[in-house]
Coordinates of C-alpha atoms and ligand atoms in Angstrom, one line a residue:
X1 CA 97.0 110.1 37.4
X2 CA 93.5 111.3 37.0
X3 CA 90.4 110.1 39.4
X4 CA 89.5 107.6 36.8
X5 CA 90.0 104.2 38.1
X6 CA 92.5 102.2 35.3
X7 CA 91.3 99.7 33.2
X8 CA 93.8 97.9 31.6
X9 CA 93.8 94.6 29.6
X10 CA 95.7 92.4 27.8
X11 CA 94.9 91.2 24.2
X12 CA 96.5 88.0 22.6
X13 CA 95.8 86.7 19.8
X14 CA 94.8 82.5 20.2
X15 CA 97.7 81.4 17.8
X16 CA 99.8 79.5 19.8
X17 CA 100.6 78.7 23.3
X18 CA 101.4 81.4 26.0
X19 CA 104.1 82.8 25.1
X20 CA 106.6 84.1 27.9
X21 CA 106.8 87.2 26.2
X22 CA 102.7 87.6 26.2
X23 CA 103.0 86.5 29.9
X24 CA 104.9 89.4 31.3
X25 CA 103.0 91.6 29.3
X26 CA 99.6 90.4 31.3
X27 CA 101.6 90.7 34.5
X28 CA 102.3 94.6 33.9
X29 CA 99.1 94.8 33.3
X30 CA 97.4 93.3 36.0
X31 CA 100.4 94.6 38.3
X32 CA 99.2 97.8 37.6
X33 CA 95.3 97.4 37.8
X34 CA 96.1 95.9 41.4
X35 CA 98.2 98.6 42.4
X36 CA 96.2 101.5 41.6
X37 CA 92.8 99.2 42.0
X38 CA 91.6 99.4 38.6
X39 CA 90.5 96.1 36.5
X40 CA 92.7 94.1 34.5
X41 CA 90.6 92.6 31.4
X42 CA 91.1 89.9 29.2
X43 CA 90.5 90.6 25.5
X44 CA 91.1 87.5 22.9
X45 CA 91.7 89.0 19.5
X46 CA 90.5 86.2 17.4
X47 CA 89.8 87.9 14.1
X48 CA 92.1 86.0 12.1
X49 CA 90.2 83.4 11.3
X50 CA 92.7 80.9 10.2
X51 CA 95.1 81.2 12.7
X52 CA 93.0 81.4 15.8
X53 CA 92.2 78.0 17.5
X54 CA 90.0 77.1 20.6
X55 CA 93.1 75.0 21.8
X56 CA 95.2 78.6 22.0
X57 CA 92.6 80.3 23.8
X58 CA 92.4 77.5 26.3
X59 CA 96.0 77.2 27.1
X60 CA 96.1 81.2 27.6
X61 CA 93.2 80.8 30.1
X62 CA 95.0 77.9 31.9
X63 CA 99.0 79.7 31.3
X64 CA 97.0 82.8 33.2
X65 CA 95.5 80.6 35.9
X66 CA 98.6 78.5 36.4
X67 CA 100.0 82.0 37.2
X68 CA 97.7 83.8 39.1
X69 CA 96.6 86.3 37.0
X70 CA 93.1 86.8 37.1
X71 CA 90.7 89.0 35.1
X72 CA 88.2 90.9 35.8
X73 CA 84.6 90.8 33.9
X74 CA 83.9 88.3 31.2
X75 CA 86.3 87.5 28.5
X76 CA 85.8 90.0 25.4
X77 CA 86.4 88.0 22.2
X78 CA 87.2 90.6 19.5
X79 CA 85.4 88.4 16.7
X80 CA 82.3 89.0 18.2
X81 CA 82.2 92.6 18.3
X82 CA 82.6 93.1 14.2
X83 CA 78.9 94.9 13.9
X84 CA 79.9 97.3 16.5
X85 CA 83.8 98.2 14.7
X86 CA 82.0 97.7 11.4
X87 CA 79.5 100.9 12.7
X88 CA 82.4 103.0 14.3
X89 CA 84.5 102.9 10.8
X90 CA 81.0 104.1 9.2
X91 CA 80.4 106.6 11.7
X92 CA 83.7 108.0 10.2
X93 CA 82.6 108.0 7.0
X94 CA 79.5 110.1 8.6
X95 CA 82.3 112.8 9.9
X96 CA 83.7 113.2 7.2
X97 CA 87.0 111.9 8.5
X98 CA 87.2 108.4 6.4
X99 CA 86.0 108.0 2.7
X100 CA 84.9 105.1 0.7
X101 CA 87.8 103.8 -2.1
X102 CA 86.6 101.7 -5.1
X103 CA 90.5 101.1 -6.0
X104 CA 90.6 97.4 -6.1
X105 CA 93.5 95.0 -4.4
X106 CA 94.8 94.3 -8.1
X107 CA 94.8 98.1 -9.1
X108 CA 96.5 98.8 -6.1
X109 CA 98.9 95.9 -6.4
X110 CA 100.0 97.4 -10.1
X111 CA 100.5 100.7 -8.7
X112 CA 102.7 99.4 -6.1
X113 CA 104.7 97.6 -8.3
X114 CA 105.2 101.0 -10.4
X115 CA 106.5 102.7 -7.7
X116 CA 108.6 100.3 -6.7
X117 CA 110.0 99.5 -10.5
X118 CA 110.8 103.6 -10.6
X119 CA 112.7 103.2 -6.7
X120 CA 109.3 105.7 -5.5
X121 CA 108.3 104.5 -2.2
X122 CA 104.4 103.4 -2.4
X123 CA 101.6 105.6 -1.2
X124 CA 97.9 105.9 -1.6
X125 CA 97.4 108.4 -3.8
X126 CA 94.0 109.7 -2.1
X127 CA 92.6 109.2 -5.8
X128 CA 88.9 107.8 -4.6
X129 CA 89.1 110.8 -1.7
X130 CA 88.6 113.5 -5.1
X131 CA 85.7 111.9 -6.5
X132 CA 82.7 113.6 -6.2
X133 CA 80.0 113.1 -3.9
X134 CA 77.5 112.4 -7.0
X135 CA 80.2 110.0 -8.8
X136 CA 80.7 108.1 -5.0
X137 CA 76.9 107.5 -4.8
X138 CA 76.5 106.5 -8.4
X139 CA 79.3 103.8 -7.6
X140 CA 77.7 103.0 -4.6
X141 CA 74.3 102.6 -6.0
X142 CA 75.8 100.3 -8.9
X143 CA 77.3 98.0 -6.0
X144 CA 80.8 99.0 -6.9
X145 CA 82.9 97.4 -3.5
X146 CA 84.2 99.7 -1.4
X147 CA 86.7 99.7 1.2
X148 CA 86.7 102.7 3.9
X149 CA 90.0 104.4 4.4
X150 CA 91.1 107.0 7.0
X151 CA 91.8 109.9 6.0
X152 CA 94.9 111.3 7.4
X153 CA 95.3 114.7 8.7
X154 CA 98.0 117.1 8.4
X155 CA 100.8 117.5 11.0
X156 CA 102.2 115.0 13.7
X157 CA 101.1 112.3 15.9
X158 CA 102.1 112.3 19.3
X159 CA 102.2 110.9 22.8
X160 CA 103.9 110.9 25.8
X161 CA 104.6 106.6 26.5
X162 CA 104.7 105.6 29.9
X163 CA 108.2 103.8 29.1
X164 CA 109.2 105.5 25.7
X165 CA 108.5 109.4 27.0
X166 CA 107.1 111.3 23.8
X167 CA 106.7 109.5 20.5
X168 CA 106.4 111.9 18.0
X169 CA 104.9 110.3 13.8
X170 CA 105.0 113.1 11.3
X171 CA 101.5 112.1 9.7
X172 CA 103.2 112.9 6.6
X173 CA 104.5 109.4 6.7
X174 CA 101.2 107.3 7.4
X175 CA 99.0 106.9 4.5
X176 CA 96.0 106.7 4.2
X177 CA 94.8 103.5 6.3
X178 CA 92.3 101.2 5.3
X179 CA 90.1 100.6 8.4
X180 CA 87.2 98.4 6.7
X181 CA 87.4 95.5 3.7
X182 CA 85.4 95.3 1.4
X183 CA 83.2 92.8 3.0
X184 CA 82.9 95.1 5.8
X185 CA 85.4 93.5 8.7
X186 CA 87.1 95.6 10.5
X187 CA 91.6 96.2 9.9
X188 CA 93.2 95.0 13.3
X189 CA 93.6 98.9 14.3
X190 CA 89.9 99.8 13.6
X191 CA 89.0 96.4 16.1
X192 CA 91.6 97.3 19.1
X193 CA 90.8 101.3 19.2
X194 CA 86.6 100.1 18.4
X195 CA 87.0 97.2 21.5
X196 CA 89.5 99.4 23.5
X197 CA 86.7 102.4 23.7
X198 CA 84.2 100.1 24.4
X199 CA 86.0 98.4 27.2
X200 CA 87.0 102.0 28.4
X201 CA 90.4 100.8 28.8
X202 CA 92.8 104.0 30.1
X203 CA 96.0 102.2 29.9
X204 CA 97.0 100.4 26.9
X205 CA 99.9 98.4 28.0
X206 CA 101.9 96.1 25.6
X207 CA 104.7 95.2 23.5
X208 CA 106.7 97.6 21.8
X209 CA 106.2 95.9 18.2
X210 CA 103.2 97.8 18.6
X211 CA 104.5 101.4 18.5
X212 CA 104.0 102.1 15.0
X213 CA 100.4 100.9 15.2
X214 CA 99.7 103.7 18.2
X215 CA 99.6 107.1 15.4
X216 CA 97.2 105.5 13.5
X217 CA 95.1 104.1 16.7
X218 CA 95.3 107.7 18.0
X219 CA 94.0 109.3 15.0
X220 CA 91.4 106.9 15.2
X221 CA 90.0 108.0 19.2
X222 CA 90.2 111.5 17.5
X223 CA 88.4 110.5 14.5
X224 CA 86.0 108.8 17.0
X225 CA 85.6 111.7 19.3
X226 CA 86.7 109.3 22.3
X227 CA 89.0 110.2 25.3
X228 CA 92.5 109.1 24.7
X229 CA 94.3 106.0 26.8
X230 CA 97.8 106.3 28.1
X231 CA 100.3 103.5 26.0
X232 CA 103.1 102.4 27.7
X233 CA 105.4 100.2 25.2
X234 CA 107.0 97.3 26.9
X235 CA 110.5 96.4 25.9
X236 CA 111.1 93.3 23.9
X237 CA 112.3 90.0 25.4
X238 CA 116.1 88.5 23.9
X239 CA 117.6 85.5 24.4
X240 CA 121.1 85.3 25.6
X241 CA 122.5 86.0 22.3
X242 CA 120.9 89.0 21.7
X243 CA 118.3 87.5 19.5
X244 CA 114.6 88.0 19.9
X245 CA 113.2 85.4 21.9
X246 CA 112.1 82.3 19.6
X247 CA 112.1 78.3 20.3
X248 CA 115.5 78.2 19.4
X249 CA 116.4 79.6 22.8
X250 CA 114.9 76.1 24.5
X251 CA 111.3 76.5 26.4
X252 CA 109.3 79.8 25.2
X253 CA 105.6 78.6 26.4
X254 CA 104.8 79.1 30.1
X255 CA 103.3 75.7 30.6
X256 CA 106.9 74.2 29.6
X257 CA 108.2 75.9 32.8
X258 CA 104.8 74.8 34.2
X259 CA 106.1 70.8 33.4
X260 CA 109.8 71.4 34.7
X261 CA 108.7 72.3 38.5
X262 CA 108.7 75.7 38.1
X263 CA 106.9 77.4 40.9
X264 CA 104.2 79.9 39.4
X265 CA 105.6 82.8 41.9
X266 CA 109.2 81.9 40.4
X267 CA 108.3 82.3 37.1
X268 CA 106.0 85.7 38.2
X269 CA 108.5 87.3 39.4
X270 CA 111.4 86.3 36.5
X271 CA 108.8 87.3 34.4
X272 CA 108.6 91.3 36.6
X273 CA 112.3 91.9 36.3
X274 CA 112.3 91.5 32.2
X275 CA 111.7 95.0 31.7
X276 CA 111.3 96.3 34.8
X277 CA 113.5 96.7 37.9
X278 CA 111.4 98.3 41.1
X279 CA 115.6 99.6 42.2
X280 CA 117.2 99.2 45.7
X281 CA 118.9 95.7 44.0
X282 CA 115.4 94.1 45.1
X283 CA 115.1 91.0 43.1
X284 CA 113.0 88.0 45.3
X285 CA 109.1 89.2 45.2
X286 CA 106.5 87.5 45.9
X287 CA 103.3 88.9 44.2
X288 CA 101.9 90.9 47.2
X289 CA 105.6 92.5 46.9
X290 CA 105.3 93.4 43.5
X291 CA 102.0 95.0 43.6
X292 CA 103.5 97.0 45.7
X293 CA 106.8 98.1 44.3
X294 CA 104.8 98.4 41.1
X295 CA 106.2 101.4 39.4
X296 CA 105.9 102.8 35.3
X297 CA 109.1 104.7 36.4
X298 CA 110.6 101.3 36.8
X299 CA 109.8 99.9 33.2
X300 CA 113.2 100.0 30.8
X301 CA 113.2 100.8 27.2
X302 CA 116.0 99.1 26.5
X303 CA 115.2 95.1 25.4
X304 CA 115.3 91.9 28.7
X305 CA 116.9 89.1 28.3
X306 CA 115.5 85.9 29.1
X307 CA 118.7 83.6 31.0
X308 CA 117.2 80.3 31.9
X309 CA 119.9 79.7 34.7
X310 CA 118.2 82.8 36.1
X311 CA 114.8 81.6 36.4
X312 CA 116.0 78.5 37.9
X313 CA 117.9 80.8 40.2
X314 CA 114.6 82.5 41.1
X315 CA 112.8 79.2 41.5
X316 CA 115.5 78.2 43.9
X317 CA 114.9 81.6 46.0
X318 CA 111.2 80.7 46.1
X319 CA 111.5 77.0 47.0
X320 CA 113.6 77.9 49.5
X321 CA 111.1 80.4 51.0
X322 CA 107.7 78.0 50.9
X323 CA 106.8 76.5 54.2
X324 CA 107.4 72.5 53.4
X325 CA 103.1 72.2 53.9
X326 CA 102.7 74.6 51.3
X327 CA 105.4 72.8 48.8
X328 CA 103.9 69.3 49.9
X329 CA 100.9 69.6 47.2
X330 CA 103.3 70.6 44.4
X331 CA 106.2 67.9 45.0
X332 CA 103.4 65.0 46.3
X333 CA 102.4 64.3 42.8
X334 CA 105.6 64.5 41.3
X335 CA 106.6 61.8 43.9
X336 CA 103.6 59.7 42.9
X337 CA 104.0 60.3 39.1
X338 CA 108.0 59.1 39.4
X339 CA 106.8 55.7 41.4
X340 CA 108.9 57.1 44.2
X341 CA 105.9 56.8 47.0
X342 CA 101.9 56.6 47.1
X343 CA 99.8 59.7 48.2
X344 CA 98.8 57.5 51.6
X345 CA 102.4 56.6 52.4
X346 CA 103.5 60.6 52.1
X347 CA 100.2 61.1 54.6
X348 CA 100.8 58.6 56.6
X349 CA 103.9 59.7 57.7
X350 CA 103.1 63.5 56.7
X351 CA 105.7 64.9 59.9
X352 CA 108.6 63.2 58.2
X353 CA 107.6 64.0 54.9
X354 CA 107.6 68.0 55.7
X355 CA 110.7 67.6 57.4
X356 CA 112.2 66.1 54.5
X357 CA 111.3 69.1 52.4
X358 CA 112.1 71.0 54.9
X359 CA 115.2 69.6 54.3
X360 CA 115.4 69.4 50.5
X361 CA 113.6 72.7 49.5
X362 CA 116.8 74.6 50.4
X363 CA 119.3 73.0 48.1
X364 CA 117.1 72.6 45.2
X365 CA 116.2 75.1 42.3
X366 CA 113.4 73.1 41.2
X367 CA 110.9 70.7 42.3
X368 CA 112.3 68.2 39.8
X369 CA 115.8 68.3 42.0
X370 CA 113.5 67.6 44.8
X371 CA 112.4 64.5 43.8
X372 CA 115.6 63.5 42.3
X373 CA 116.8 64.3 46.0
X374 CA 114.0 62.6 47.6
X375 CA 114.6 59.0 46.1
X376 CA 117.2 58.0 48.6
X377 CA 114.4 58.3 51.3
X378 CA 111.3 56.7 49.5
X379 CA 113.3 53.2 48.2
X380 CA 115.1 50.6 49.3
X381 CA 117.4 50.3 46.8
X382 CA 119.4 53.5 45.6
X383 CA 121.1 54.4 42.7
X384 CA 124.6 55.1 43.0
X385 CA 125.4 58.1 41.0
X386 CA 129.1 57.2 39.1
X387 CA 130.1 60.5 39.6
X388 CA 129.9 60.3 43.3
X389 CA 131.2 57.0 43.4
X390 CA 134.1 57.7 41.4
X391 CA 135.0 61.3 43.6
X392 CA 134.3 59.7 46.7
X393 CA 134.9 56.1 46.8
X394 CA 138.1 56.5 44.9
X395 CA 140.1 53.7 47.2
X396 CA 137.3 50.7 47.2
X397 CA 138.9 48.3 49.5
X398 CA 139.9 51.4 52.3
X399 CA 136.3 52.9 51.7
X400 CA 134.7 49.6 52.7
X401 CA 136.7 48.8 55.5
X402 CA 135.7 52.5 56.3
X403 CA 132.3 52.1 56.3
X404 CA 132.5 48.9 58.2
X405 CA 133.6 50.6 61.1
X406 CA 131.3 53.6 60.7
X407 CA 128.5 50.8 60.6
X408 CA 129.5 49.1 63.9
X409 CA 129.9 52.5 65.8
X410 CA 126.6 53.5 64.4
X411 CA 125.1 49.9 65.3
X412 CA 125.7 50.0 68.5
X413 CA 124.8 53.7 69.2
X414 CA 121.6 53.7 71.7
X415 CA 120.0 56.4 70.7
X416 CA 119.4 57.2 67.0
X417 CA 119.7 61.0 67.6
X418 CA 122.8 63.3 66.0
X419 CA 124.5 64.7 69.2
X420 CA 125.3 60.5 69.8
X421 CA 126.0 60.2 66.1
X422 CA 128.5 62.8 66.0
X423 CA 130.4 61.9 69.0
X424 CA 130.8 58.1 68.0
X425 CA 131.5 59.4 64.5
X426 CA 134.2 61.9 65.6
X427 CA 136.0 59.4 68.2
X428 CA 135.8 57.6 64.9
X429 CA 137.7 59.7 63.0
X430 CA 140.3 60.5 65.8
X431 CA 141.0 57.0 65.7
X432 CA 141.7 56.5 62.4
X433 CA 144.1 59.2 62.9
X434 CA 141.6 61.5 60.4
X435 CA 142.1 64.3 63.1
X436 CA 139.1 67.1 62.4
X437 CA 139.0 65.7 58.9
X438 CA 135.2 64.5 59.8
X439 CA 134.5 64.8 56.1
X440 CA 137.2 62.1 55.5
X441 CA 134.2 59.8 57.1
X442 CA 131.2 62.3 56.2
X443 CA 131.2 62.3 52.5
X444 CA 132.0 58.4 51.2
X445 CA 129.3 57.4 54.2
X446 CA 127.0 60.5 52.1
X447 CA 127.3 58.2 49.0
X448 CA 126.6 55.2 50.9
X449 CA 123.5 56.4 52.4
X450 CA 122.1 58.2 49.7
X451 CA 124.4 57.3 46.4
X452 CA 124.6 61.0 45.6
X453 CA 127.2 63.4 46.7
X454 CA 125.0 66.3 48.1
X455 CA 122.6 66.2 50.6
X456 CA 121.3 67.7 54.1
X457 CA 123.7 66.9 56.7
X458 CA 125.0 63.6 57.2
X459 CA 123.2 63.5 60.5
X460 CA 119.9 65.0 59.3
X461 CA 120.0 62.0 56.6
X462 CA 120.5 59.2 59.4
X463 CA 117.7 60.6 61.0
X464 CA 115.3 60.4 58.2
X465 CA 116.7 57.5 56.8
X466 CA 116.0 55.8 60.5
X467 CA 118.4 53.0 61.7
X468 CA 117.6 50.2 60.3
X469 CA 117.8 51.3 56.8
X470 CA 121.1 53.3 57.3
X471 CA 123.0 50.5 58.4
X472 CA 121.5 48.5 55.7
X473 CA 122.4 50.7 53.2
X474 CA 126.3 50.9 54.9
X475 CA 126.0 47.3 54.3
X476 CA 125.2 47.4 50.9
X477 CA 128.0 49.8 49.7
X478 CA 130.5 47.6 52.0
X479 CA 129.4 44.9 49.5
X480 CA 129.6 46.8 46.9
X481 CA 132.5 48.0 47.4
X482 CA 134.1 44.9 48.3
X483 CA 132.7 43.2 44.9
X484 CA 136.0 44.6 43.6
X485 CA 133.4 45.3 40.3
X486 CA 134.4 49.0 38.4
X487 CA 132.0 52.4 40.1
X488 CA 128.5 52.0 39.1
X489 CA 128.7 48.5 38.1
Ligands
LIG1 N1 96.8 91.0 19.8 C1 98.1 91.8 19.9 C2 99.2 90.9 20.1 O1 99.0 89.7 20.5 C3 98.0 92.8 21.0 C4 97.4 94.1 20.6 C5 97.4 95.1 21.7 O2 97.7 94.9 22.8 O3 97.0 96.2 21.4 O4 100.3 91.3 19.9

């Protein structure tokens, strides 16, 4: 790498939401700029008028924030800068290395249609690049419209991709580009090589749709006399069936993960390993690990595939490694929003609220399950699941006389602490002949106390659930048991 310090950016276009796919391509970026302490920018390429909406560029700025992913300097918005690509694409005609064509769109429309009647693949014919320099000025003079065109050189375009190794384009095969309409805006290649030399960008970082752009963007620094950036070509993201990633495939815009408890580290990392594996089997990151592993000899050619069950995987891994004070902020609303507790009751009691994350944050893959999970602990009244029922309770009038007896032994415990609750509860089960079966006892009194059939340890949940309510909730399944009704009436 040369002493230059990187400058790397990402450029979407505002049509639509953040796509997951336009999210992992920021992250290599700005997972780059960190690591080698360069700048990440942000450029919005918002020159198609139609499709580009305020709304879009907003949800990229808050899809970026939700994630992290800060830029450096002030947003470039590529509409703004159409005087300045407008002058480079005349400073070629200047060289020498563009030319004006009077050809019109319908002309050129015919002549397509020619070729393709006779089975001749379509080319521009360089026709306007014979005329003479007294014939162009004549034209120009009578306010003939113009567009510019490139003019392509002779021989092969080349580079040596980051990801891809060297990309060789036999310039035999690119035509000559248009690079300004006739009303003098800038073609999408003259804007990104125009805004890319102007931002000084050195690493041009993004999908690999954009390959066969890169010739034509390279003849254009040439053309332009500027210093050429690397290009690294990021692999395309599949779904599971080998399809490119679309909204068939479920959830595709980063705030939908956003709204289903997805922890913004989670997704970061999901997002690092689709295209890039930094070896050794390392998969949990956090972002401070992945600047670090950070690696272009890590990115893969070959397309990533997106498997949901794998991010909630990852979001599991991550929940799991949160202290419960930072997790509190993210789950406390979700409590509030579900009418499960008030913000003042959680602070009120904020020790036994962290414990119960503590708690929940392990077995949970999302902070959606932790609320699900929580709801035995925040009401007074739970909801049996019929599932758990069914498994658990499956002999109603020997489950309640069970849980009667597990009620008295816990009743008349005198301290509400486990090593006392396991000891009554075992001399318990030896009585009833349930030898080291403890889970004989253990899992109908799990349904009992919480209506669900996983939880933290049966003596964790007395604990939080506190005595009175435990033996009031014993009571309840005794009588619901004994009600004789069907599971989950
Ligand atoms: N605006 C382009 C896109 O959204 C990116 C262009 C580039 O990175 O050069 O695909």
């Amino acid at each position: 790498m040369s002493d230059v310090t990187p400058r790397l950016r990402f450029a979407p276009s505002p049509t639509g939401y953040l796509h997951v796919g336009g999210a992992r391509t920021a992250l290599f970026n700005w997972l780059y700029a960190k690591k080698f302490g360069g700048q990440f920018l942000l450029r919005i390429e918002d020159t198609d008028k139609a499709r580009s909406t305020d709304e879009s560029t907003r949800a990229i700025f808050d899809g970026l924030n939700w994630l992290g992913l800060r830029w450096d300097e002030t947003v470039v918005y590529q509409g703004a800068n159409v005087e300045r690509n407008r002058a480079d694409a005349l400073r070629m005609l200047e060289n020498g290395t563009a030319y004006r064509c009077f050809c019109t769109q319908a002309e050129l429309a015919e002549r397509r249609a020619a070729a393709e009647a006779a089975k001749d693949s379509f080319k521009y014919d360089r026709r306007c690049d014979r005329l003479s320099a007294e014939e162009v000025q004549s034209r120009v003079d009578a306010g003939v419209p113009f567009t510019v065109r490139f003019r392509v050189p002779e021989g092969t375009t080349s580079w040596d991709d980051l990801v891809h190794e060297t990309i060789s384009f036999p310039n035999k095969d690119i035509e000559d580009f248009i690079v300004l309409r006739t009303d003098g805006t800038p073609i999408y290649n003259m804007a990104v090589v125009s805004d890319d030399i102007e931002m000084r960008i050195t690493l041009v970082m993004r999908g690999d749709d954009h390959i066969s752009n890169t010739p034509k963007q390279i003849l254009l620094y040439r053309a332009l006399g500027a210093p050429l950036p690397q290009f690294a070509h990021l692999p395309m993201i599949h779904g599971l069936d080998g399809k490119k990633l679309s909204k068939r495939h479920g959830a595709t815009a980063v705030s939908d993960y956003q709204h289903l408890g997805i922890l913004p580290g989670a997704m970061l990392n999901f997002l690092a390993l689709l295209g890039w594996s930094p070896g050794h089997d390392i998969e949990v990151m956090s972002m401070e690990r992945m600047v670090e592993l950070f690696d272009t000899k890590g990115l893969q050619k070959k397309a990533a595939i997106f498997d949901p069950k794998k991010l909630e995987w990852m979001n599991g891994q991550h929940l799991s490694l949160m202290s419960a004070s930072d997790l509190a902020p993210l789950v406390t609303p979700a409590l509030v929003s579900a009418g499960l507790a008030t913000t003042e009751d959680l602070y009120s009691r904020r020790d036994w609220y962290l414990t119960l994350l503590e708690l929940l944050k392990v077995r949970s893959r999302t902070t959606d399950d932790i609320v699900r999970q929580a709801a035995p602990y925040l009401v007074d009244e739970i909801r049996y699941d019929p599932e758990a029922e069914a498994k658990q309770w499956k002999d109603r009038p020997a489950t309640a006389a069970l849980l009667r007896e597990v009620g008295t032994a816990l009743r008349d415990l005198r301290e509400w602490e486990p090593a006392a609750m396991e000891e009554s509860l075992r001399a318990l089960g030896e009585r009833l002949g349930f030898g080291d079966k403890a889970g004989k006892i253990f899992q109908p009194l799990r349904v009992a106390l919480t209506g669900l059939s996983v939880s933290p340890g049966i003596f964790d949940v007395l604990v939080m659930l506190g005595r009175d309510r435990s033996t009031a909730r014993i009571d309840a399944a005794v009588a619901r048991l004994e009600s004789g009704g069907p599971p989950g009436a």
